[in-house]
Short mmCIF file of C-alpha atoms in Angstrom, two decimals:
data_model
loop_
_atom_site.label_atom_id
_atom_site.label_comp_id
_atom_site.label_asym_id
_atom_site.label_seq_id
_atom_site.Cartn_x
_atom_site.Cartn_y
_atom_site.Cartn_z
CA MET M 11 7.07 21.41 -39.08
CA ALA M 12 5.81 19.37 -36.16
CA THR M 13 7.36 19.80 -32.73
CA THR M 14 6.59 18.13 -29.45
CA THR M 15 6.19 19.80 -26.09
CA PRO M 16 5.49 18.07 -22.79
CA LEU M 17 2.10 18.55 -21.27
CA THR M 18 2.06 21.35 -18.73
CA LEU M 19 0.72 21.04 -15.22
CA SER M 20 -2.38 22.97 -16.24
CA ASP M 21 -2.94 20.44 -19.01
CA GLN M 22 -2.59 17.61 -16.51
CA ARG M 23 -5.18 19.17 -14.19
CA GLY M 24 -7.73 19.93 -16.85
CA LYS M 25 -10.23 17.57 -15.28
CA PRO M 26 -11.10 17.22 -11.60
CA PRO M 27 -9.98 14.02 -9.90
CA PRO M 28 -12.55 11.29 -10.66
CA ILE M 29 -13.23 10.48 -7.00
CA PRO M 30 -16.68 10.24 -5.36
CA SER M 31 -17.39 13.04 -2.92
CA GLY M 32 -21.15 13.59 -2.91
CA ALA M 33 -23.80 12.97 -0.31
CA LEU M 34 -24.48 9.44 -1.55
CA TRP M 35 -20.83 8.45 -1.15
CA TRP M 36 -20.64 9.72 2.43
CA ALA M 37 -23.97 8.08 3.26
CA VAL M 38 -22.68 4.72 2.01
CA CYS M 39 -19.51 5.19 4.09
CA SER M 40 -21.63 5.97 7.15
CA ALA M 41 -23.69 2.82 6.68
CA ALA M 42 -20.54 0.71 6.29
CA ALA M 43 -18.98 2.18 9.45
CA LEU M 44 -22.18 1.66 11.40
CA GLY M 45 -22.32 -1.95 10.22
CA LEU M 46 -18.77 -2.53 11.46
CA ALA M 47 -19.57 -0.95 14.81
CA ALA M 48 -22.56 -3.25 15.22
CA GLY M 49 -20.98 -6.45 13.98
CA SER M 50 -17.34 -6.37 15.05
CA SER M 51 -16.09 -8.16 18.15
CA LEU M 52 -13.00 -5.93 18.34
CA GLY M 53 -13.24 -2.96 20.69
CA PRO M 54 -11.09 -0.56 18.60
CA HIS M 55 -13.16 -1.37 15.53
CA ARG M 56 -16.39 -0.59 17.37
CA VAL M 57 -14.97 2.74 18.55
CA TRP M 58 -13.93 3.59 15.01
CA GLY M 59 -17.26 2.52 13.53
CA THR M 60 -19.29 4.66 15.93
CA SER M 61 -17.18 7.79 15.44
CA ALA M 62 -16.76 7.33 11.69
CA ALA M 63 -20.47 6.75 11.12
CA ALA M 64 -21.22 10.09 12.76
CA GLY M 65 -18.47 11.84 10.80
CA TYR M 66 -19.60 10.44 7.45
CA LEU M 67 -23.23 11.28 8.22
CA ALA M 68 -22.25 14.87 9.02
CA ALA M 69 -20.31 15.02 5.73
CA ALA M 70 -23.35 13.72 3.84
CA LEU M 71 -25.58 16.37 5.42
CA LEU M 72 -23.10 19.09 4.52
CA ALA M 73 -22.99 17.85 0.93
CA VAL M 74 -26.80 17.89 0.75
CA ARG M 75 -26.79 21.49 1.96
CA GLY M 76 -24.45 22.47 -0.84
CA ARG M 77 -21.22 22.81 1.13
CA SER M 78 -18.01 22.31 -0.77
CA PRO M 79 -16.44 18.85 -1.16
CA ARG M 80 -13.45 20.22 0.75
CA THR M 81 -15.57 21.04 3.81
CA ALA M 82 -17.44 17.74 3.72
CA GLY M 83 -14.18 15.82 3.27
CA ALA M 84 -12.55 17.61 6.19
CA VAL M 85 -15.49 16.72 8.45
CA ALA M 86 -15.29 13.10 7.29
CA VAL M 87 -11.56 12.96 8.10
CA ALA M 88 -12.19 14.46 11.53
CA GLY M 89 -14.87 11.90 12.36
CA ALA M 90 -13.26 8.85 10.75
CA VAL M 91 -9.60 9.43 11.62
CA LEU M 92 -8.80 12.19 14.12
CA LEU M 93 -11.48 11.63 16.78
CA PRO M 94 -11.21 7.81 17.03
CA LEU M 95 -7.41 8.00 16.85
CA LEU M 96 -7.19 10.49 19.71
CA TRP M 97 -9.64 8.46 21.81
CA LEU M 98 -7.85 5.17 21.22
CA LEU M 99 -4.48 6.75 22.00
CA ALA M 100 -5.91 8.17 25.24
CA VAL M 101 -7.24 4.79 26.40
CA GLU M 102 -4.22 2.88 25.02
CA ARG M 103 -6.22 0.63 22.70
CA ALA M 104 -5.04 -0.53 19.29
CA GLN M 105 -5.25 -3.34 16.79
CA LEU M 106 -3.02 -6.35 17.47
CA GLU M 107 -0.59 -5.37 14.69
CA VAL M 108 0.46 -2.27 16.63
CA ARG M 109 1.58 -4.34 19.61
CA VAL M 110 3.36 -6.81 17.31
CA VAL M 111 5.35 -3.98 15.69
CA ALA M 112 6.20 -2.44 19.05
CA ARG M 113 7.37 -5.78 20.44
CA SER M 114 9.42 -6.52 17.33
CA ALA M 115 11.30 -3.23 17.70
CA GLY M 116 12.17 -4.05 21.30
CA LEU M 117 13.40 -7.48 20.28
CA LEU M 118 15.44 -5.98 17.44
CA LEU M 119 17.26 -3.65 19.79
CA ALA M 120 17.79 -6.30 22.45
CA GLU M 121 18.58 -9.39 20.39
CA GLY M 122 19.28 -8.22 16.84
CA THR M 123 16.17 -9.93 15.44
CA PRO M 124 12.50 -8.84 15.59
CA TYR M 125 11.28 -12.44 15.90
CA LEU M 126 10.58 -14.55 18.97
CA GLN M 127 12.66 -17.72 18.91
CA ARG M 128 9.85 -20.06 19.95
CA PRO M 129 6.43 -18.67 19.01
CA VAL M 130 3.51 -20.71 20.26
CA VAL M 131 0.20 -18.85 19.89
CA PRO M 132 -0.78 -16.64 16.94
CA GLU M 133 -0.09 -13.49 18.97
CA ASP M 134 3.57 -14.54 19.25
CA PHE M 135 4.11 -14.43 15.49
CA ASN M 136 5.42 -11.44 13.58
CA PRO M 137 4.60 -12.11 9.89
CA TYR M 138 6.26 -8.92 8.68
CA LEU M 139 9.72 -8.44 7.25
CA PRO M 140 12.36 -6.84 9.53
CA GLY M 141 11.94 -3.32 8.13
CA MET M 142 8.49 -3.06 9.74
CA ALA M 143 10.13 -2.94 13.17
CA VAL M 144 11.37 0.59 12.37
CA PHE M 145 7.91 1.97 13.14
CA GLY M 146 8.16 0.58 16.67
CA LEU M 147 11.58 2.08 17.43
CA PRO M 148 10.24 5.34 18.93
CA GLU M 149 8.29 3.35 21.53
CA ALA M 150 11.17 0.92 22.09
CA VAL M 151 13.57 3.83 22.74
CA ALA M 152 11.38 6.39 24.52
CA GLY M 153 8.71 4.14 26.04
CA PRO M 154 4.96 3.90 25.40
CA GLY M 155 3.10 7.14 24.83
CA PRO M 156 0.76 8.92 22.42
CA LEU M 157 3.64 10.29 20.34
CA THR M 158 5.60 7.05 20.14
CA ASP M 159 2.69 4.82 19.16
CA PRO M 160 3.67 2.86 16.01
CA ARG M 161 0.36 3.58 14.27
CA LEU M 162 1.21 7.31 14.19
CA TRP M 163 4.47 6.65 12.39
CA MET M 164 2.92 4.12 10.01
CA GLY M 165 0.13 6.55 9.16
CA ALA M 166 2.56 9.43 8.70
CA ALA M 167 4.75 7.33 6.39
CA PHE M 168 1.73 6.39 4.28
CA LEU M 169 0.39 9.94 3.97
CA ALA M 170 3.83 11.35 3.15
CA ALA M 171 4.58 8.70 0.50
CA PHE M 172 1.13 9.00 -1.08
CA ALA M 173 1.38 12.81 -1.15
CA LEU M 174 4.81 12.70 -2.81
CA ALA M 175 3.40 10.32 -5.43
CA LEU M 176 0.75 12.89 -6.40
CA PRO M 177 1.23 15.95 -8.63
CA ALA M 178 2.87 18.77 -6.66
CA GLY M 179 0.04 21.21 -7.31
CA ALA M 180 -2.92 18.89 -6.84
CA ARG M 181 -2.40 16.93 -3.64
CA SER M 182 -4.95 18.19 -1.15
CA ALA M 183 -8.19 16.77 -2.61
CA PRO M 184 -6.91 13.22 -3.36
CA LEU M 185 -5.06 13.07 -0.03
CA ARG M 186 -8.15 14.18 1.88
CA TRP M 187 -10.34 11.66 0.05
CA ILE M 188 -8.00 8.71 0.53
CA ALA M 189 -7.63 9.51 4.24
CA ALA M 190 -11.41 9.61 4.66
CA CYS M 191 -12.06 6.41 2.68
CA PRO M 192 -13.20 3.73 5.18
CA LEU M 193 -10.60 1.12 4.14
CA VAL M 194 -7.85 3.66 4.86
CA ALA M 195 -9.40 5.63 7.72
CA LEU M 196 -9.88 2.46 9.79
CA PRO M 197 -6.20 1.42 9.84
CA LEU M 198 -5.13 5.06 10.29
CA ALA M 199 -7.11 5.10 13.53
CA VAL M 200 -6.71 1.58 14.91
CA GLY M 201 -3.34 0.72 13.35
CA GLY M 202 -2.49 -1.02 10.12
CA VAL M 203 0.80 -2.24 8.71
CA ASP M 204 -0.41 -2.28 5.10
CA LEU M 205 -0.67 1.49 4.71
CA PRO M 206 3.05 2.39 4.51
CA VAL M 207 3.59 -0.49 2.08
CA ALA M 208 0.82 0.77 -0.22
CA GLY M 209 2.05 4.35 -0.04
CA LEU M 210 5.63 3.39 -0.90
CA MET M 211 4.45 1.28 -3.84
CA CYS M 212 2.63 4.31 -5.26
CA LEU M 213 5.70 6.46 -4.70
CA GLY M 214 7.96 3.92 -6.39
CA LEU M 215 5.72 3.75 -9.46
CA ALA M 216 5.44 7.55 -9.57
CA LEU M 217 9.22 7.97 -9.46
CA ALA M 218 9.64 5.30 -12.14
CA GLY M 219 7.13 7.14 -14.31
CA ARG M 220 9.18 10.32 -13.89
CA GLY M 221 12.29 8.49 -15.04
CA ARG M 222 14.00 8.55 -11.62
CA ALA M 223 15.18 4.96 -11.61
CA VAL M 224 17.44 5.11 -8.56
CA ALA M 225 14.90 6.94 -6.36
CA ALA M 226 12.22 4.48 -7.47
CA GLY M 227 14.51 1.60 -6.50
CA VAL M 228 15.02 3.04 -3.02
CA ALA M 229 11.28 3.52 -2.43
CA LEU M 230 10.44 0.04 -3.68
CA GLY M 231 13.33 -1.51 -1.75
CA VAL M 232 12.09 0.04 1.49
CA ALA M 233 8.56 -1.22 0.77
CA ALA M 234 9.94 -4.69 0.02
CA ALA M 235 11.67 -4.70 3.41
CA LEU M 236 8.34 -4.18 5.16
CA LYS M 237 6.08 -6.90 3.71
CA TRP M 238 6.09 -9.57 1.03
CA THR M 239 3.12 -7.88 -0.64
CA ALA M 240 5.41 -5.12 -1.92
CA TRP M 241 7.64 -7.45 -3.96
CA PRO M 242 5.34 -7.64 -7.03
CA ALA M 243 5.73 -3.85 -7.39
CA ILE M 244 9.40 -4.23 -8.36
CA PRO M 245 8.93 -6.12 -11.66
CA VAL M 246 5.99 -3.87 -12.53
CA ALA M 247 8.17 -0.77 -12.05
CA LEU M 248 10.97 -2.34 -14.09
CA ALA M 249 8.58 -3.03 -16.96
CA LEU M 250 7.30 0.55 -16.75
CA LEU M 251 10.81 2.00 -16.83
CA ALA M 252 11.86 -0.15 -19.74
CA ALA M 253 8.74 0.64 -21.78
CA ALA M 254 8.93 4.39 -21.06
CA SER M 255 12.61 4.63 -21.91
CA ARG M 256 12.19 2.67 -25.14
CA SER M 257 9.39 4.96 -26.25
CA SER M 258 11.53 8.03 -25.56
CA ASP M 259 14.67 6.63 -27.21
CA ARG M 260 13.30 4.94 -30.28
CA GLY M 261 16.31 5.89 -32.31
CA GLU M 262 18.83 4.57 -29.80
CA GLY M 263 17.61 1.00 -29.45
CA ARG M 264 16.59 -0.76 -26.29
CA ARG M 265 19.72 -0.22 -24.19
CA PRO M 266 18.63 2.99 -22.38
CA GLY M 267 15.45 1.32 -21.20
CA GLU M 268 17.28 -1.77 -20.07
CA ARG M 269 19.86 0.30 -18.17
CA ALA M 270 17.16 2.29 -16.36
CA ALA M 271 15.33 -0.88 -15.35
CA ALA M 272 18.58 -2.53 -14.27
CA ARG M 273 19.51 0.43 -12.07
CA CYS M 274 16.09 0.45 -10.43
CA GLY M 275 16.10 -3.30 -9.84
CA LEU M 276 19.64 -3.35 -8.45
CA VAL M 277 18.97 -0.46 -6.05
CA ALA M 278 15.68 -2.03 -4.92
CA LEU M 279 17.32 -5.39 -4.19
CA LEU M 280 20.30 -3.84 -2.40
CA THR M 281 18.03 -1.63 -0.28
CA ALA M 282 15.77 -4.53 0.68
CA ALA M 283 18.75 -6.79 1.39
CA ALA M 284 20.40 -4.18 3.61
CA LEU M 285 17.23 -3.90 5.70
CA VAL M 286 16.23 -7.58 5.76
CA LEU M 287 19.33 -9.78 5.73
CA PRO M 288 21.00 -8.73 9.01
CA ALA M 289 17.95 -9.72 11.06
CA ALA M 290 17.11 -12.72 8.87
CA LEU M 291 20.59 -14.19 9.12
CA ARG M 292 20.67 -13.62 12.87
CA ASP M 293 18.13 -16.43 13.30
CA PRO M 294 17.13 -18.00 9.94
CA ALA M 295 14.83 -20.58 11.54
CA ALA M 296 12.82 -17.95 13.38
CA PHE M 297 12.70 -15.78 10.25
CA ARG M 298 11.25 -18.62 8.21
CA ALA M 299 8.73 -19.60 10.87
CA HIS M 300 7.40 -16.06 11.24
CA VAL M 301 7.39 -14.63 7.72
CA VAL M 302 7.06 -17.74 5.53
CA ASP M 303 5.45 -20.64 7.37
CA PHE M 304 2.94 -18.70 9.47
CA PRO M 305 1.39 -16.63 6.63
CA LEU M 306 1.13 -19.77 4.46
CA GLY M 307 -0.60 -21.69 7.25
CA LEU M 308 2.25 -24.17 7.70
CA THR M 309 2.55 -23.78 11.49
CA ASP M 310 0.51 -25.31 14.32
CA ALA M 311 -0.72 -21.84 15.28
CA VAL M 312 -3.45 -20.66 12.91
CA SER M 313 -3.42 -17.09 11.67
CA SER M 314 -6.38 -14.93 12.66
CA ALA M 315 -6.55 -13.74 9.03
CA ALA M 316 -9.60 -15.71 7.98
CA SER M 317 -11.78 -13.56 5.75
CA PRO M 318 -13.93 -15.70 3.42
CA PHE M 319 -11.89 -15.27 0.25
CA PRO M 320 -11.54 -18.23 -2.16
CA GLY M 321 -8.11 -19.25 -0.86
CA HIS M 322 -9.29 -19.47 2.73
CA LEU M 323 -12.49 -21.28 1.77
CA LEU M 324 -10.53 -23.83 -0.27
CA THR M 325 -8.07 -24.37 2.58
CA THR M 326 -10.83 -24.78 5.14
CA HIS M 327 -13.46 -26.81 3.30
CA VAL M 328 -11.79 -28.73 0.44
CA PRO M 329 -9.46 -31.73 0.88
CA GLY M 330 -6.08 -30.65 -0.44
CA GLY M 331 -7.45 -27.15 -0.68
CA ARG M 332 -4.29 -25.51 0.65
CA THR M 333 -2.27 -26.96 -2.20
CA LEU M 334 -4.93 -25.88 -4.70
CA ALA M 335 -4.99 -22.36 -3.26
CA LEU M 336 -1.19 -22.09 -3.47
CA LEU M 337 -1.32 -23.39 -7.03
CA LEU M 338 -3.85 -20.72 -7.99
CA LEU M 339 -1.64 -18.15 -6.29
CA GLY M 340 1.32 -19.30 -8.37
CA VAL M 341 -0.70 -19.26 -11.59
CA SER M 342 -1.81 -15.68 -10.85
CA ALA M 343 1.79 -14.61 -10.34
CA PHE M 344 2.84 -16.32 -13.58
CA LEU M 345 0.07 -14.62 -15.56
CA LEU M 346 1.02 -11.22 -14.14
CA ALA M 347 4.66 -11.78 -15.11
CA LEU M 348 3.61 -12.91 -18.57
CA SER M 349 1.49 -9.81 -19.06
CA LEU M 350 4.47 -7.61 -18.16
CA LEU M 351 6.57 -9.33 -20.82
CA LEU M 352 3.96 -9.37 -23.58
CA ARG M 353 2.35 -6.00 -22.91
CA PRO M 354 4.38 -3.85 -20.50
CA PRO M 355 2.56 -0.88 -18.91
CA ALA M 356 2.97 2.33 -20.87
CA THR M 357 2.12 4.78 -18.08
CA PRO M 358 2.33 4.83 -14.27
CA ALA M 359 -1.46 4.57 -14.13
CA ASP M 360 -1.32 1.42 -16.27
CA ALA M 361 1.37 0.02 -13.98
CA ALA M 362 -0.65 0.77 -10.85
CA ALA M 363 -3.75 -0.85 -12.35
CA ARG M 364 -1.76 -3.94 -13.34
CA LEU M 365 -0.25 -4.20 -9.85
CA ALA M 366 -3.64 -3.67 -8.20
CA LEU M 367 -5.11 -6.53 -10.22
CA GLY M 368 -2.20 -8.82 -9.34
CA LEU M 369 -2.49 -8.05 -5.63
CA LEU M 370 -6.25 -8.53 -5.75
CA LEU M 371 -5.74 -12.03 -7.16
CA ALA M 372 -3.08 -12.75 -4.54
CA ILE M 373 -5.39 -11.63 -1.74
CA ALA M 374 -8.16 -13.81 -3.16
CA PHE M 375 -6.07 -16.99 -3.28
CA MET M 376 -3.90 -16.67 -0.17
CA PRO M 377 -4.74 -19.42 2.36
CA ALA M 378 -4.91 -16.81 5.13
CA SER M 379 -6.24 -13.42 4.13
CA ARG M 380 -8.42 -10.62 5.45
CA PHE M 381 -10.52 -7.77 4.11
CA GLY M 382 -8.00 -5.21 5.36
CA TYR M 383 -5.50 -6.36 2.74
CA LEU M 384 -7.77 -4.80 0.11
CA VAL M 385 -6.24 -1.47 1.06
CA HIS M 386 -3.36 -2.30 -1.32
CA PRO M 387 -5.40 -2.49 -4.56
CA LEU M 388 -7.66 0.34 -3.35
CA VAL M 389 -4.79 2.78 -2.79
CA LEU M 390 -3.13 1.80 -6.06
CA ALA M 391 -6.39 2.21 -7.99
CA ALA M 392 -7.09 5.57 -6.35
CA TRP M 393 -3.59 6.80 -7.17
CA ALA M 394 -3.92 5.57 -10.75
CA ALA M 395 -7.13 7.57 -11.10
CA VAL M 396 -5.74 10.87 -9.80
CA GLY M 397 -1.99 10.38 -10.14
CA GLU M 398 0.47 12.48 -12.03
CA THR M 399 0.76 12.52 -15.77
CA PRO M 400 4.49 11.84 -16.08
CA ARG M 401 6.85 14.18 -17.86
CA HIS M 402 7.85 11.53 -20.39
CA PRO M 403 7.61 11.66 -24.14
CA PHE M 404 4.96 8.97 -24.24
CA LEU M 405 2.49 11.71 -23.24
CA LEU M 406 3.17 14.59 -25.61
CA ARG M 407 1.15 17.18 -27.41
CA VAL M 408 2.02 17.73 -31.06
CA ARG M 409 1.87 21.29 -32.30
CA LYS M 410 2.04 22.10 -35.97
CA GLN M 411 3.91 25.20 -36.91
CA VAL M 412 4.15 26.75 -40.33
CA SER M 413 7.75 26.82 -41.53
CA ARG M 414 8.87 30.00 -43.15
#
């Protein structure tokens, strides 16, 4: 007789996380940080690059001398995150996004909306959804200070969400590696609004993979209230829930899977609506100008997001290029949706990889984009590589027993 038993945690951790941690990896990170320090015109980025280059180099030397990956990773985190963060907090320097979030929280408390009514220059615009203002509330309530700085709360939210998305017994190594990775360490130190969004997307997919539809809906709804980039995660999670439930209830038809997906989608939409609509309806014109027109390049003020991705190059150098870029963006979204219908993801790792690819295409074809947005597909891909094997029947071990 054949019986099925879920994979145990020891089974799930049979192989070490497939993440680079040798001397060559840290040397490459050091070279990248040094290049940013030499080439960037932004003071906080130069501070980070100088400190991180030294930290990565020290980690590479430790790896060459045979020290453990844990020790080398800890040194890399100290040099690439802790030291530059403490220095920048002491001198009150941060990336522009940090000031935008802090200002939006003050406006939210004073006027009920995080958006300036008449933005003029790019610095006046707040292209984030109203939920992002939450990270600025400590400073808006208690005043500026090292402990109320929005980047601390954004970084803490990311690390907490990413940790909860990992297996309970195998969190330290992946968390240490992702924190030390240059694309993550930089925004942790100088401030970056994309980190909490990426962390919550991983958490939402992890909860969906564990069959916790309502909790997944809450996590994804909160992410969707922070930035538009989180919205593609909702249909991906719904497809994952439906596919997982169908595979575990083959004898009961498709209704259990559909109910799980419907619960997740409803909770996600209600959560996002509760966090977004009050501020959006307070001043719909300002909401549209800040979070729709400005990111799409439809305002007189031009976004500073101008990394040389295809969408920006088309918009800048090709007549009618903005329309073409938006068309390519729409085609990418359609193809992602079609793939979810024709071949839904079977595991959380598949879902994360599908979402990472979709976001990578979106970043490529957005009229205004920047390299920092790549943190979304990076975090999703890293989580897919080391994330939890879900306790669902689509990952089972079959044991044959002799019947007596």
